[in-house]
mmCIF file of C-alpha atoms and ligand atoms in Angstrom:
data_model
loop_
_atom_site.group_PDB
_atom_site.id
_atom_site.type_symbol
_atom_site.label_atom_id
_atom_site.label_comp_id
_atom_site.label_asym_id
_atom_site.label_seq_id
_atom_site.Cartn_x
_atom_site.Cartn_y
_atom_site.Cartn_z
ATOM 1 C CA UNK A 1 57.110 54.039 33.106
ATOM 2 C CA UNK A 2 55.085 54.120 29.882
ATOM 3 C CA UNK A 3 51.346 54.130 29.271
ATOM 4 C CA UNK A 4 50.051 57.045 31.294
ATOM 5 C CA UNK A 5 48.620 58.869 28.323
ATOM 6 C CA UNK A 6 46.822 55.843 26.961
ATOM 7 C CA UNK A 7 45.474 55.025 30.423
ATOM 8 C CA UNK A 8 43.801 58.352 30.504
ATOM 9 C CA UNK A 9 42.807 58.538 26.965
ATOM 10 C CA UNK A 10 40.995 55.149 27.154
ATOM 11 C CA UNK A 11 38.762 56.734 29.767
ATOM 12 C CA UNK A 12 38.220 59.936 27.825
ATOM 13 C CA UNK A 13 40.343 61.929 30.238
ATOM 14 C CA UNK A 14 43.238 64.405 29.589
ATOM 15 C CA UNK A 15 46.679 62.853 29.369
ATOM 16 C CA UNK A 16 47.790 64.727 32.470
ATOM 17 C CA UNK A 17 45.264 62.785 34.564
ATOM 18 C CA UNK A 18 47.194 59.739 33.574
ATOM 19 C CA UNK A 19 50.493 61.293 34.607
ATOM 20 C CA UNK A 20 49.050 62.154 37.987
ATOM 21 C CA UNK A 21 47.839 58.566 38.464
ATOM 22 C CA UNK A 22 51.372 57.466 37.309
ATOM 23 C CA UNK A 23 52.963 59.613 39.968
ATOM 24 C CA UNK A 24 50.700 57.884 42.683
ATOM 25 C CA UNK A 25 51.928 54.548 41.398
ATOM 26 C CA UNK A 26 55.514 55.710 41.796
ATOM 27 C CA UNK A 27 54.893 56.432 45.393
ATOM 28 C CA UNK A 28 53.557 53.008 45.997
ATOM 29 C CA UNK A 29 56.327 51.156 44.108
ATOM 30 C CA UNK A 30 59.063 53.291 45.935
ATOM 31 C CA UNK A 31 57.502 52.499 49.286
ATOM 32 C CA UNK A 32 57.331 48.749 48.439
ATOM 33 C CA UNK A 33 60.814 48.435 46.809
ATOM 34 C CA UNK A 34 63.106 47.880 49.785
ATOM 35 C CA UNK A 35 60.923 44.953 51.100
ATOM 36 C CA UNK A 36 61.062 43.361 47.690
ATOM 37 C CA UNK A 37 64.849 43.294 47.926
ATOM 38 C CA UNK A 38 65.400 46.323 45.633
ATOM 39 C CA UNK A 39 68.211 48.557 46.860
ATOM 40 C CA UNK A 40 68.649 50.553 43.614
ATOM 41 C CA UNK A 41 65.613 51.847 41.550
ATOM 42 C CA UNK A 42 65.831 54.060 38.585
ATOM 43 C CA UNK A 43 62.738 55.583 36.987
ATOM 44 C CA UNK A 44 62.556 57.090 33.500
ATOM 45 C CA UNK A 45 60.321 60.056 33.980
ATOM 46 C CA UNK A 46 61.071 62.423 31.099
ATOM 47 C CA UNK A 47 63.334 61.811 28.050
ATOM 48 C CA UNK A 48 65.222 64.316 25.969
ATOM 49 C CA UNK A 49 62.732 63.472 23.280
ATOM 50 C CA UNK A 50 59.631 64.264 25.402
ATOM 51 C CA UNK A 51 60.052 68.008 24.772
ATOM 52 C CA UNK A 52 58.366 67.228 21.428
ATOM 53 C CA UNK A 53 54.977 66.959 23.287
ATOM 54 C CA UNK A 54 52.511 69.770 23.666
ATOM 55 C CA UNK A 55 53.614 72.676 25.987
ATOM 56 C CA UNK A 56 50.624 71.906 28.173
ATOM 57 C CA UNK A 57 51.793 68.253 28.678
ATOM 58 C CA UNK A 58 55.422 69.251 29.204
ATOM 59 C CA UNK A 59 54.617 71.944 31.783
ATOM 60 C CA UNK A 60 52.066 69.649 33.470
ATOM 61 C CA UNK A 61 54.763 66.937 33.781
ATOM 62 C CA UNK A 62 57.284 69.479 35.192
ATOM 63 C CA UNK A 63 54.657 70.633 37.744
ATOM 64 C CA UNK A 64 54.123 67.039 38.716
ATOM 65 C CA UNK A 65 57.889 66.483 39.307
ATOM 66 C CA UNK A 66 58.126 69.696 41.420
ATOM 67 C CA UNK A 67 55.001 68.765 43.492
ATOM 68 C CA UNK A 68 56.307 65.266 44.003
ATOM 69 C CA UNK A 69 59.601 66.453 45.406
ATOM 70 C CA UNK A 70 57.855 69.061 47.600
ATOM 71 C CA UNK A 71 55.163 66.815 48.974
ATOM 72 C CA UNK A 72 57.134 63.631 49.276
ATOM 73 C CA UNK A 73 60.435 65.055 50.609
ATOM 74 C CA UNK A 74 59.707 64.216 54.248
ATOM 75 C CA UNK A 75 58.269 60.774 53.488
ATOM 76 C CA UNK A 76 61.154 59.942 51.260
ATOM 77 C CA UNK A 77 63.746 60.941 53.906
ATOM 78 C CA UNK A 78 61.691 59.232 56.631
ATOM 79 C CA UNK A 79 61.735 56.002 54.659
ATOM 80 C CA UNK A 80 65.517 56.115 54.348
ATOM 81 C CA UNK A 81 65.459 56.818 50.591
ATOM 82 C CA UNK A 82 68.438 58.546 48.930
ATOM 83 C CA UNK A 83 67.141 60.411 45.920
ATOM 84 C CA UNK A 84 69.216 61.328 42.897
ATOM 85 C CA UNK A 85 68.531 62.607 39.443
ATOM 86 C CA UNK A 86 70.154 61.892 36.143
ATOM 87 C CA UNK A 87 69.829 63.762 32.855
ATOM 88 C CA UNK A 88 70.742 67.213 31.656
ATOM 89 C CA UNK A 89 69.259 69.573 34.248
ATOM 90 C CA UNK A 90 70.456 72.796 32.500
ATOM 91 C CA UNK A 91 67.291 72.976 30.477
ATOM 92 C CA UNK A 92 64.938 72.596 33.405
ATOM 93 C CA UNK A 93 63.218 75.393 35.277
ATOM 94 C CA UNK A 94 65.699 76.838 37.859
ATOM 95 C CA UNK A 95 63.103 76.348 40.643
ATOM 96 C CA UNK A 96 62.799 72.612 39.755
ATOM 97 C CA UNK A 97 66.675 72.338 39.628
ATOM 98 C CA UNK A 98 66.756 73.787 43.147
ATOM 99 C CA UNK A 99 64.194 71.329 44.471
ATOM 100 C CA UNK A 100 66.189 68.474 42.876
ATOM 101 C CA UNK A 101 69.549 69.437 44.417
ATOM 102 C CA UNK A 102 67.777 70.264 47.683
ATOM 103 C CA UNK A 103 66.341 66.703 48.048
ATOM 104 C CA UNK A 104 69.605 65.176 46.941
ATOM 105 C CA UNK A 105 71.414 66.970 49.675
ATOM 106 C CA UNK A 106 68.791 66.260 52.186
ATOM 107 C CA UNK A 107 68.827 62.493 51.573
ATOM 108 C CA UNK A 108 72.509 62.017 50.666
ATOM 109 C CA UNK A 109 73.310 60.130 53.906
ATOM 110 C CA UNK A 110 70.380 57.569 53.401
ATOM 111 C CA UNK A 111 70.912 53.993 52.197
ATOM 112 C CA UNK A 112 67.722 51.948 52.484
ATOM 113 C CA UNK A 113 66.812 52.604 48.904
ATOM 114 C CA UNK A 114 68.797 54.418 46.202
ATOM 115 C CA UNK A 115 66.106 56.059 44.109
ATOM 116 C CA UNK A 116 67.171 57.672 40.867
ATOM 117 C CA UNK A 117 64.799 59.618 38.677
ATOM 118 C CA UNK A 118 65.762 60.407 34.978
ATOM 119 C CA UNK A 119 64.542 63.802 33.984
ATOM 120 C CA UNK A 120 65.498 65.227 30.615
ATOM 121 C CA UNK A 121 67.536 62.049 30.339
ATOM 122 C CA UNK A 122 68.707 60.493 27.058
ATOM 123 C CA UNK A 123 71.398 57.893 26.807
ATOM 124 C CA UNK A 124 72.980 59.356 23.685
ATOM 125 C CA UNK A 125 72.969 62.830 25.212
ATOM 126 C CA UNK A 126 74.491 61.459 28.392
ATOM 127 C CA UNK A 127 77.240 59.789 26.425
ATOM 128 C CA UNK A 128 77.899 62.906 24.339
ATOM 129 C CA UNK A 129 78.149 65.041 27.557
ATOM 130 C CA UNK A 130 80.671 62.544 29.079
ATOM 131 C CA UNK A 131 82.760 62.680 25.966
ATOM 132 C CA UNK A 132 82.654 66.432 25.772
ATOM 133 C CA UNK A 133 83.785 66.670 29.387
ATOM 134 C CA UNK A 134 86.622 64.239 28.714
ATOM 135 C CA UNK A 135 87.648 66.089 25.575
ATOM 136 C CA UNK A 136 87.688 69.365 27.360
ATOM 137 C CA UNK A 137 89.864 67.951 30.180
ATOM 138 C CA UNK A 138 92.204 66.481 27.547
ATOM 139 C CA UNK A 139 92.384 69.794 25.685
ATOM 140 C CA UNK A 140 93.263 71.558 28.971
ATOM 141 C CA UNK A 141 95.913 68.976 29.716
ATOM 142 C CA UNK A 142 94.200 67.642 32.754
ATOM 143 C CA UNK A 143 93.450 64.152 31.256
ATOM 144 C CA UNK A 144 95.673 61.926 29.144
ATOM 145 C CA UNK A 145 93.462 60.431 26.443
ATOM 146 C CA UNK A 146 95.670 57.383 26.272
ATOM 147 C CA UNK A 147 94.573 56.675 29.857
ATOM 148 C CA UNK A 148 90.794 56.426 28.795
ATOM 149 C CA UNK A 149 89.461 53.243 30.206
ATOM 150 C CA UNK A 150 85.907 51.876 30.634
ATOM 151 C CA UNK A 151 86.113 52.896 34.265
ATOM 152 C CA UNK A 152 87.256 56.420 33.465
ATOM 153 C CA UNK A 153 84.409 56.829 30.973
ATOM 154 C CA UNK A 154 81.778 55.240 33.243
ATOM 155 C CA UNK A 155 82.717 57.559 36.040
ATOM 156 C CA UNK A 156 81.855 60.636 33.939
ATOM 157 C CA UNK A 157 78.329 59.475 33.079
ATOM 158 C CA UNK A 158 75.443 60.798 35.034
ATOM 159 C CA UNK A 159 75.216 57.351 36.594
ATOM 160 C CA UNK A 160 78.910 57.538 37.806
ATOM 161 C CA UNK A 161 77.929 56.533 41.282
ATOM 162 C CA UNK A 162 75.331 53.900 40.364
ATOM 163 C CA UNK A 163 75.754 50.199 39.662
ATOM 164 C CA UNK A 164 74.654 48.914 36.164
ATOM 165 C CA UNK A 165 70.972 47.831 36.200
ATOM 166 C CA UNK A 166 70.291 44.107 36.609
ATOM 167 C CA UNK A 167 66.858 44.320 35.271
ATOM 168 C CA UNK A 168 65.044 46.843 33.069
ATOM 169 C CA UNK A 169 61.204 46.766 33.036
ATOM 170 C CA UNK A 170 59.135 48.617 30.446
ATOM 171 C CA UNK A 171 55.370 48.857 30.779
ATOM 172 C CA UNK A 172 52.588 49.415 28.237
ATOM 173 C CA UNK A 173 53.465 46.826 25.644
ATOM 174 C CA UNK A 174 56.158 48.810 23.769
ATOM 175 C CA UNK A 175 59.250 46.671 23.223
ATOM 176 C CA UNK A 176 61.785 49.460 22.746
ATOM 177 C CA UNK A 177 64.441 50.711 25.136
ATOM 178 C CA UNK A 178 64.071 54.401 23.951
ATOM 179 C CA UNK A 179 67.469 55.764 24.847
ATOM 180 C CA UNK A 180 67.306 54.419 28.574
ATOM 181 C CA UNK A 181 70.750 53.653 29.947
ATOM 182 C CA UNK A 182 72.130 52.260 26.699
ATOM 183 C CA UNK A 183 75.693 52.003 27.984
ATOM 184 C CA UNK A 184 74.840 50.784 31.470
ATOM 185 C CA UNK A 185 72.175 48.186 30.419
ATOM 186 C CA UNK A 186 74.463 46.377 27.999
ATOM 187 C CA UNK A 187 74.095 43.152 30.080
ATOM 188 C CA UNK A 188 70.784 43.878 31.756
ATOM 189 C CA UNK A 189 67.794 41.575 31.668
ATOM 190 C CA UNK A 190 64.743 43.020 30.118
ATOM 191 C CA UNK A 191 61.009 42.414 31.001
ATOM 192 C CA UNK A 192 58.241 44.002 28.895
ATOM 193 C CA UNK A 193 54.715 43.956 30.138
ATOM 194 C CA UNK A 194 51.439 45.021 28.575
ATOM 195 C CA UNK A 195 50.275 46.632 31.722
ATOM 196 C CA UNK A 196 49.933 50.412 31.534
ATOM 197 C CA UNK A 197 52.162 52.202 34.157
ATOM 198 C CA UNK A 198 49.138 53.519 36.234
ATOM 199 C CA UNK A 199 47.902 49.924 36.527
ATOM 200 C CA UNK A 200 51.282 48.441 37.411
ATOM 201 C CA UNK A 201 50.828 46.685 40.815
ATOM 202 C CA UNK A 202 53.270 45.521 43.355
ATOM 203 C CA UNK A 203 52.056 41.949 42.794
ATOM 204 C CA UNK A 204 53.180 42.088 39.170
ATOM 205 C CA UNK A 205 56.551 43.557 40.166
ATOM 206 C CA UNK A 206 56.999 40.680 42.615
ATOM 207 C CA UNK A 207 56.218 38.143 39.842
ATOM 208 C CA UNK A 208 58.690 39.830 37.516
ATOM 209 C CA UNK A 209 61.377 39.738 40.222
ATOM 210 C CA UNK A 210 60.789 36.095 40.759
ATOM 211 C CA UNK A 211 61.141 35.381 37.129
ATOM 212 C CA UNK A 212 64.306 37.479 37.062
ATOM 213 C CA UNK A 213 65.933 35.599 39.969
ATOM 214 C CA UNK A 214 65.403 32.349 38.023
ATOM 215 C CA UNK A 215 67.303 33.631 34.974
ATOM 216 C CA UNK A 216 70.830 32.452 34.300
ATOM 217 C CA UNK A 217 73.111 35.468 33.723
ATOM 218 C CA UNK A 218 76.353 34.586 32.020
ATOM 219 C CA UNK A 219 77.772 38.013 31.040
ATOM 220 C CA UNK A 220 79.226 36.428 27.898
ATOM 221 C CA UNK A 221 80.930 33.595 29.642
ATOM 222 C CA UNK A 222 80.163 29.918 29.543
ATOM 223 C CA UNK A 223 78.925 28.555 32.864
ATOM 224 C CA UNK A 224 79.770 24.930 33.600
HETATM 225 C C1 IPE B 1 54.461 58.102 30.605
HETATM 226 O O1 IPE B 1 53.629 57.560 29.623
HETATM 227 C C2 IPE B 1 55.847 58.439 30.055
HETATM 228 C C3 IPE B 1 56.173 59.833 30.342
HETATM 229 C C4 IPE B 1 56.893 60.542 29.407
HETATM 230 C C5 IPE B 1 55.948 60.528 31.645
HETATM 231 P P1 IPE B 1 53.237 58.210 28.225
HETATM 232 O O2 IPE B 1 52.952 59.643 28.413
HETATM 233 O O3 IPE B 1 54.360 58.015 27.222
HETATM 234 O O4 IPE B 1 51.897 57.429 27.843
HETATM 235 P P2 IPE B 1 51.532 56.977 26.413
HETATM 236 O O5 IPE B 1 52.554 56.143 25.813
HETATM 237 O O6 IPE B 1 51.046 58.103 25.680
HETATM 238 O O7 IPE B 1 50.317 55.940 26.755
HETATM 239 MG MG1 MG B 2 54.615 56.493 25.813
#
């Protein structure tokens, strides 16, 4: 979800206005996702690199996350959405951490949509934390390093319970992946759109999904 800041600045408004508009867009897309055939949706809300922004913007974003969880909790559960978070939570405000685990527990039985929000997420950081966990288990004799398989490693990532993404969409014209699910997206399809996130409409998502469904995915094999 990129382009909130530019969306606001183009109008001469503070960047946080763009983030609030972006959160409204999230609500719409989440509500529409199941009917578009999406069962797993992962949103990149805050990266491990986003701490470099001004204190005002960082705190404003954190407040938006907390408010979203508080205000949307009932609607999310009512819509059958299971909400999860990935990323390193330890650096987040304890109150936000409690809201996050609260809604995860409240929606753990729901299946209509699996919504994952990446907060303080970075792919390299996630991989390092998984390796650190494995190394500690090995050092304590609870894990045989020779038994390390792709499955054993994948299970220790934050996304352990999630399938790999089929499609990754980035808005706002940037054609980088910026540390988003680098391990998991190795075979994902990518779509880049010039649209800024606050302007990203359901119609555009529908068009992207149609294009995606016409792509041939070979996963390295040769299809006859
Ligand atoms: C939203 O867009 C991404 C978040 C970190 C929430 P940006 O804030 O990166 O917007 P631009 O790139 O400055 O336009
Ligand atoms: Mg940006």
